[in-house]
Tab-separated table of C-alpha atoms in Angstrom:
chain	number	residue	atom	x	y	z
A	1	MET	CA	25.456	60.474	-35.852
A	2	LYS	CA	23.576	58.416	-38.412
A	3	LEU	CA	20.482	57.140	-36.621
A	4	LEU	CA	19.944	54.300	-39.099
A	5	ASP	CA	23.434	52.930	-38.506
A	6	ILE	CA	22.941	53.158	-34.736
A	7	GLN	CA	19.729	51.164	-35.055
A	8	ARG	CA	21.428	48.564	-37.258
A	9	GLY	CA	24.250	48.175	-34.755
A	10	PHE	CA	21.796	47.842	-31.879
A	11	ARG	CA	19.817	45.119	-33.673
A	12	ALA	CA	22.934	43.241	-34.810
A	13	ASN	CA	24.042	42.843	-31.195
A	14	LEU	CA	20.697	41.773	-29.738
A	15	PRO	CA	21.415	37.994	-29.941
A	16	ILE	CA	24.712	38.492	-28.103
A	17	ALA	CA	23.085	40.784	-25.551
A	18	VAL	CA	21.204	37.810	-24.094
A	19	SER	CA	24.478	36.090	-23.178
A	20	VAL	CA	25.963	39.378	-21.975
A	21	ALA	CA	23.045	39.781	-19.557
A	22	ALA	CA	23.490	36.161	-18.419
A	23	TYR	CA	27.124	36.452	-17.417
A	24	GLY	CA	26.460	39.969	-16.152
A	25	SER	CA	24.111	38.363	-13.638
A	26	VAL	CA	27.060	36.314	-12.361
A	27	LEU	CA	28.949	39.539	-11.672
A	28	GLY	CA	25.885	40.883	-9.868
A	29	VAL	CA	25.718	37.814	-7.630
A	30	LEU	CA	29.420	38.109	-6.796
A	31	ALA	CA	29.041	41.834	-6.086
A	32	ALA	CA	26.202	41.155	-3.644
A	33	GLN	CA	28.310	38.518	-1.904
A	34	HIS	CA	31.112	41.101	-1.532
A	35	HIS	CA	28.615	43.576	-0.025
A	36	ILE	CA	28.813	46.010	-2.949
A	37	SER	CA	25.629	48.059	-3.206
A	38	TRP	CA	23.567	47.990	-6.393
A	39	PHE	CA	24.215	51.727	-6.865
A	40	VAL	CA	27.995	51.302	-6.746
A	41	LEU	CA	27.701	48.349	-9.108
A	42	LEU	CA	25.632	50.418	-11.548
A	43	LEU	CA	28.192	53.241	-11.421
A	44	MET	CA	30.893	50.655	-12.132
A	45	ASP	CA	28.894	49.392	-15.131
A	46	LEU	CA	28.381	52.856	-16.597
A	47	THR	CA	31.880	54.235	-16.038
A	48	ILE	CA	34.016	51.149	-16.708
A	49	PHE	CA	31.880	48.853	-18.882
A	50	ALA	CA	34.506	46.120	-19.097
A	51	GLY	CA	33.338	42.714	-17.947
A	52	SER	CA	36.646	40.996	-17.256
A	53	ALA	CA	38.030	44.073	-15.480
A	54	GLN	CA	34.906	44.363	-13.331
A	55	PHE	CA	35.144	40.702	-12.334
A	56	VAL	CA	38.696	41.362	-11.131
A	57	MET	CA	37.586	44.476	-9.243
A	58	VAL	CA	34.760	42.666	-7.486
A	59	ASP	CA	37.011	39.746	-6.602
A	60	MET	CA	39.523	42.152	-4.996
A	61	TRP	CA	36.811	44.215	-3.253
A	62	SER	CA	37.472	43.864	0.460
A	63	PRO	CA	38.137	46.583	3.056
A	64	PRO	CA	40.513	48.266	3.151
A	65	LEU	CA	40.280	48.529	-0.622
A	66	PRO	CA	43.632	47.789	-2.351
A	67	ILE	CA	43.262	50.750	-4.722
A	68	GLY	CA	46.722	50.380	-6.266
A	69	GLU	CA	46.314	46.691	-6.983
A	70	ILE	CA	42.820	47.167	-8.401
A	71	VAL	CA	43.936	49.971	-10.730
A	72	THR	CA	46.957	47.970	-11.906
A	73	GLY	CA	44.896	44.846	-12.521
A	74	VAL	CA	42.253	46.742	-14.499
A	75	MET	CA	44.905	48.516	-16.591
A	76	VAL	CA	46.631	45.252	-17.479
A	77	ILE	CA	43.395	43.564	-18.504
A	78	ASN	CA	42.247	46.544	-20.561
A	79	LEU	CA	45.530	46.897	-22.448
A	80	ARG	CA	43.876	44.804	-25.138
A	81	TYR	CA	41.821	47.871	-26.042
A	82	LEU	CA	44.982	49.380	-27.517
A	83	LEU	CA	44.876	46.585	-30.096
A	84	ILE	CA	41.115	46.871	-30.504
A	85	GLY	CA	41.364	50.633	-31.013
A	86	ALA	CA	44.098	50.204	-33.616
A	87	SER	CA	41.972	47.696	-35.555
A	88	LEU	CA	39.105	50.219	-35.635
A	89	GLU	CA	41.176	52.884	-37.404
A	90	PRO	CA	39.421	52.399	-40.798
A	91	ILE	CA	36.036	52.882	-39.140
A	92	PHE	CA	37.090	56.022	-37.263
A	93	ARG	CA	38.979	57.541	-40.211
A	94	GLY	CA	38.022	61.201	-40.648
A	95	LYS	CA	36.224	61.434	-37.296
A	96	SER	CA	37.078	63.996	-34.627
A	97	LEU	CA	38.976	63.101	-31.470
A	98	GLY	CA	35.880	63.817	-29.369
A	99	HIS	CA	33.793	61.470	-31.500
A	100	LYS	CA	36.404	58.713	-31.192
A	101	ALA	CA	36.679	59.106	-27.409
A	102	ALA	CA	32.900	59.062	-26.928
A	103	VAL	CA	32.329	55.973	-29.082
A	104	MET	CA	35.322	54.061	-27.676
A	105	HIS	CA	33.721	54.132	-24.228
A	106	PHE	CA	30.981	51.916	-25.649
A	107	VAL	CA	33.365	49.423	-27.241
A	108	ALA	CA	33.315	45.917	-25.805
A	109	ASP	CA	34.837	42.739	-27.176
A	110	GLU	CA	31.453	41.598	-28.468
A	111	ASN	CA	30.309	44.647	-30.440
A	112	TRP	CA	33.871	45.070	-31.723
A	113	ALA	CA	33.722	41.545	-33.182
A	114	VAL	CA	30.284	42.178	-34.708
A	115	THR	CA	31.470	45.503	-36.152
A	116	MET	CA	34.615	44.000	-37.681
A	117	ALA	CA	32.517	41.260	-39.288
A	118	ALA	CA	30.217	43.935	-40.748
A	119	HIS	CA	33.237	45.976	-41.848
A	120	ARG	CA	34.443	43.102	-44.029
A	121	GLN	CA	31.126	43.357	-45.857
A	122	GLY	CA	31.380	47.141	-46.128
A	123	GLN	CA	28.473	47.690	-43.751
A	124	ALA	CA	30.171	49.069	-40.619
A	125	SER	CA	30.621	52.580	-39.282
A	126	SER	CA	31.428	54.215	-35.969
A	127	GLU	CA	27.685	54.758	-35.507
A	128	PHE	CA	27.092	51.029	-36.035
A	129	LEU	CA	29.726	50.352	-33.366
A	130	PHE	CA	28.098	52.862	-31.012
A	131	GLY	CA	24.653	51.311	-31.476
A	132	GLY	CA	26.028	47.886	-30.626
A	133	GLY	CA	27.715	49.298	-27.543
A	134	CYS	CA	24.456	50.862	-26.345
A	135	CYS	CA	22.713	47.510	-26.766
A	136	LEU	CA	25.354	45.648	-24.789
A	137	LEU	CA	25.638	48.291	-22.069
A	138	LEU	CA	21.874	48.119	-21.508
A	139	ALA	CA	21.991	44.297	-21.342
A	140	TRP	CA	25.029	44.410	-19.047
A	141	CYS	CA	23.350	46.793	-16.594
A	142	ILE	CA	20.126	44.764	-16.570
A	143	GLY	CA	22.072	41.541	-16.017
A	144	THR	CA	24.315	42.822	-13.234
A	145	ILE	CA	21.520	44.539	-11.297
A	146	THR	CA	19.240	41.509	-11.671
A	147	GLY	CA	22.023	39.242	-10.433
A	148	HIS	CA	22.674	41.607	-7.545
A	149	GLN	CA	19.024	41.434	-6.472
A	150	LEU	CA	19.118	37.633	-6.678
A	151	GLY	CA	22.467	37.441	-4.902
A	152	THR	CA	20.927	36.488	-1.591
A	153	PHE	CA	19.203	33.495	-3.195
A	154	ILE	CA	21.827	32.287	-5.709
A	155	ARG	CA	24.960	31.329	-3.832
A	156	HIS	CA	26.483	29.231	-6.597
A	157	PRO	CA	25.768	30.639	-10.087
A	158	GLU	CA	27.753	27.812	-11.685
A	159	ALA	CA	24.960	25.434	-10.632
A	160	PHE	CA	22.768	27.175	-13.227
A	161	ALA	CA	25.582	27.270	-15.830
A	162	LEU	CA	25.504	31.078	-15.762
A	163	ASP	CA	29.291	31.177	-15.561
A	164	PHE	CA	29.520	29.330	-18.895
A	165	ALA	CA	27.696	32.127	-20.744
A	166	PHE	CA	30.941	34.133	-20.857
A	167	VAL	CA	32.778	31.244	-22.552
A	168	ALA	CA	29.856	30.462	-24.865
A	169	VAL	CA	29.477	33.966	-26.288
A	170	PHE	CA	33.185	34.322	-27.075
A	171	THR	CA	33.274	30.875	-28.659
A	172	ALA	CA	30.382	31.918	-30.898
A	173	LEU	CA	32.070	35.225	-31.784
A	174	THR	CA	35.355	33.503	-32.574
A	175	THR	CA	33.655	30.973	-34.831
A	176	GLY	CA	31.868	33.761	-36.684
A	177	MET	CA	35.166	35.560	-37.400
A	178	TRP	CA	36.836	32.499	-38.955
A	179	ARG	CA	37.851	33.339	-42.544
A	180	GLY	CA	39.383	30.040	-43.557
A	181	PRO	CA	42.766	28.235	-43.412
A	182	LYS	CA	44.729	31.501	-43.574
A	183	ASP	CA	43.559	32.254	-40.021
A	184	LEU	CA	44.836	28.942	-38.645
A	185	VAL	CA	48.452	29.917	-37.931
A	186	PRO	CA	47.689	33.255	-36.184
A	187	TRP	CA	44.910	31.667	-34.109
A	188	VAL	CA	47.054	28.732	-33.026
A	189	ALA	CA	49.948	31.072	-32.226
A	190	ALA	CA	47.681	33.331	-30.138
A	191	ALA	CA	46.313	30.326	-28.234
A	192	VAL	CA	49.750	28.830	-27.538
A	193	ILE	CA	51.194	32.174	-26.420
A	194	ALA	CA	48.201	32.955	-24.202
A	195	VAL	CA	48.261	29.545	-22.512
A	196	SER	CA	52.029	29.750	-21.987
A	197	ALA	CA	51.773	33.258	-20.558
A	198	GLU	CA	48.979	32.189	-18.216
A	199	VAL	CA	51.281	29.485	-16.831
A	200	PHE	CA	54.431	31.583	-16.467
A	201	LEU	CA	53.194	35.170	-15.908
A	202	PRO	CA	51.155	36.496	-12.961
A	203	GLY	CA	47.809	38.199	-13.291
A	204	LYS	CA	46.048	38.712	-16.618
A	205	TRP	CA	49.068	39.370	-18.845
A	206	TYR	CA	48.132	36.322	-20.932
A	207	ILE	CA	45.309	38.380	-22.505
A	208	VAL	CA	47.745	40.980	-23.829
A	209	ALA	CA	50.379	38.396	-24.755
A	210	GLY	CA	47.924	36.302	-26.766
A	211	GLY	CA	46.544	39.352	-28.546
A	212	LEU	CA	49.974	40.712	-29.454
A	213	GLY	CA	51.199	37.292	-30.550
A	214	GLY	CA	48.184	36.712	-32.753
A	215	ALA	CA	48.603	40.168	-34.318
A	216	LEU	CA	52.350	39.859	-34.932
A	217	VAL	CA	52.181	36.473	-36.662
A	218	PRO	CA	50.306	37.725	-39.770
A	219	ALA	CA	52.601	40.761	-39.866
A	220	LEU	CA	55.596	38.404	-39.849
A	221	GLN	CA	53.975	36.244	-42.531
A	222	GLN	CA	53.433	39.316	-44.726
A	223	TRP	CA	57.060	40.425	-44.193
A	224	ILE	CA	58.318	36.974	-45.251
A	225	ARG	CA	56.116	37.047	-48.384
A	226	ASN	CA	57.357	40.534	-49.290
A	227	SER	CA	60.966	39.458	-48.766
A	228	ARG	CA	60.485	36.471	-51.051
A	229	ARG	CA	58.884	38.627	-53.731
A	230	SER	CA	61.751	41.101	-53.541
A	231	ALA	CA	64.289	38.280	-53.801
A	232	CYS	CA	62.472	36.803	-56.813
A	233	ALA	CA	62.279	40.215	-58.489
A	234	GLU	CA	65.995	40.805	-57.945
A	235	GLY	CA	66.771	37.347	-59.300
A	236	GLU	CA	64.734	37.959	-62.448
A	237	GLU	CA	66.375	41.351	-62.940
A	238	THR	CA	69.845	39.817	-62.595
A	239	HIS	CA	68.916	37.072	-65.072
A	240	VAL	CA	67.709	39.652	-67.618
A	241	ARG	CA	70.960	41.620	-67.338
A	242	LYS	CA	72.967	38.491	-68.035
């Protein structure tokens, strides 16, 4: 791996890592309240490294453990990584399967967003993505374990606005990815679909629905533009023949 790119990715994600540690502390507090040991929590951080999925796991953590429900819930929430992985194809192009699998474990929503922003400027690589993932994983582990140790003292993390850190960081990431008016229709479509799915579908399917909807809208827009161009070209050709 290119060490310089790893370092650049690590540094690029440092500002976000502060918020990641903050809402990681909320997970730590909740884990302590559910009597999950710090060692089990750390293993969860290192092997899963998916904030929203871990929140669902901790919330469902009560003996006897509903293994089937936990696995299903985590799979549904993490289906969005199919879309994230597909969007990273240009960055992984030419890399081995082992390299892709190793780096993808360190992919989170935050370093994916930072990497895609860098990719638009021609400054991203899989090593850059990996470096950002290492930065966030370190912050996540520090945050969750710190929150776990403070769990006996902090009964209501929302009183310190720690729960808002999750919303704040994604709002900041979303704003940074705005490319202008052409993003308006896909973003609105994704929001409407996600909100509708949250109302009518159980569980966390709204995450997948919003992501798919937002991805399909630009594809549909491109198909309509291509169809119009083809129709115009055929019309011009017919006019020339006449």
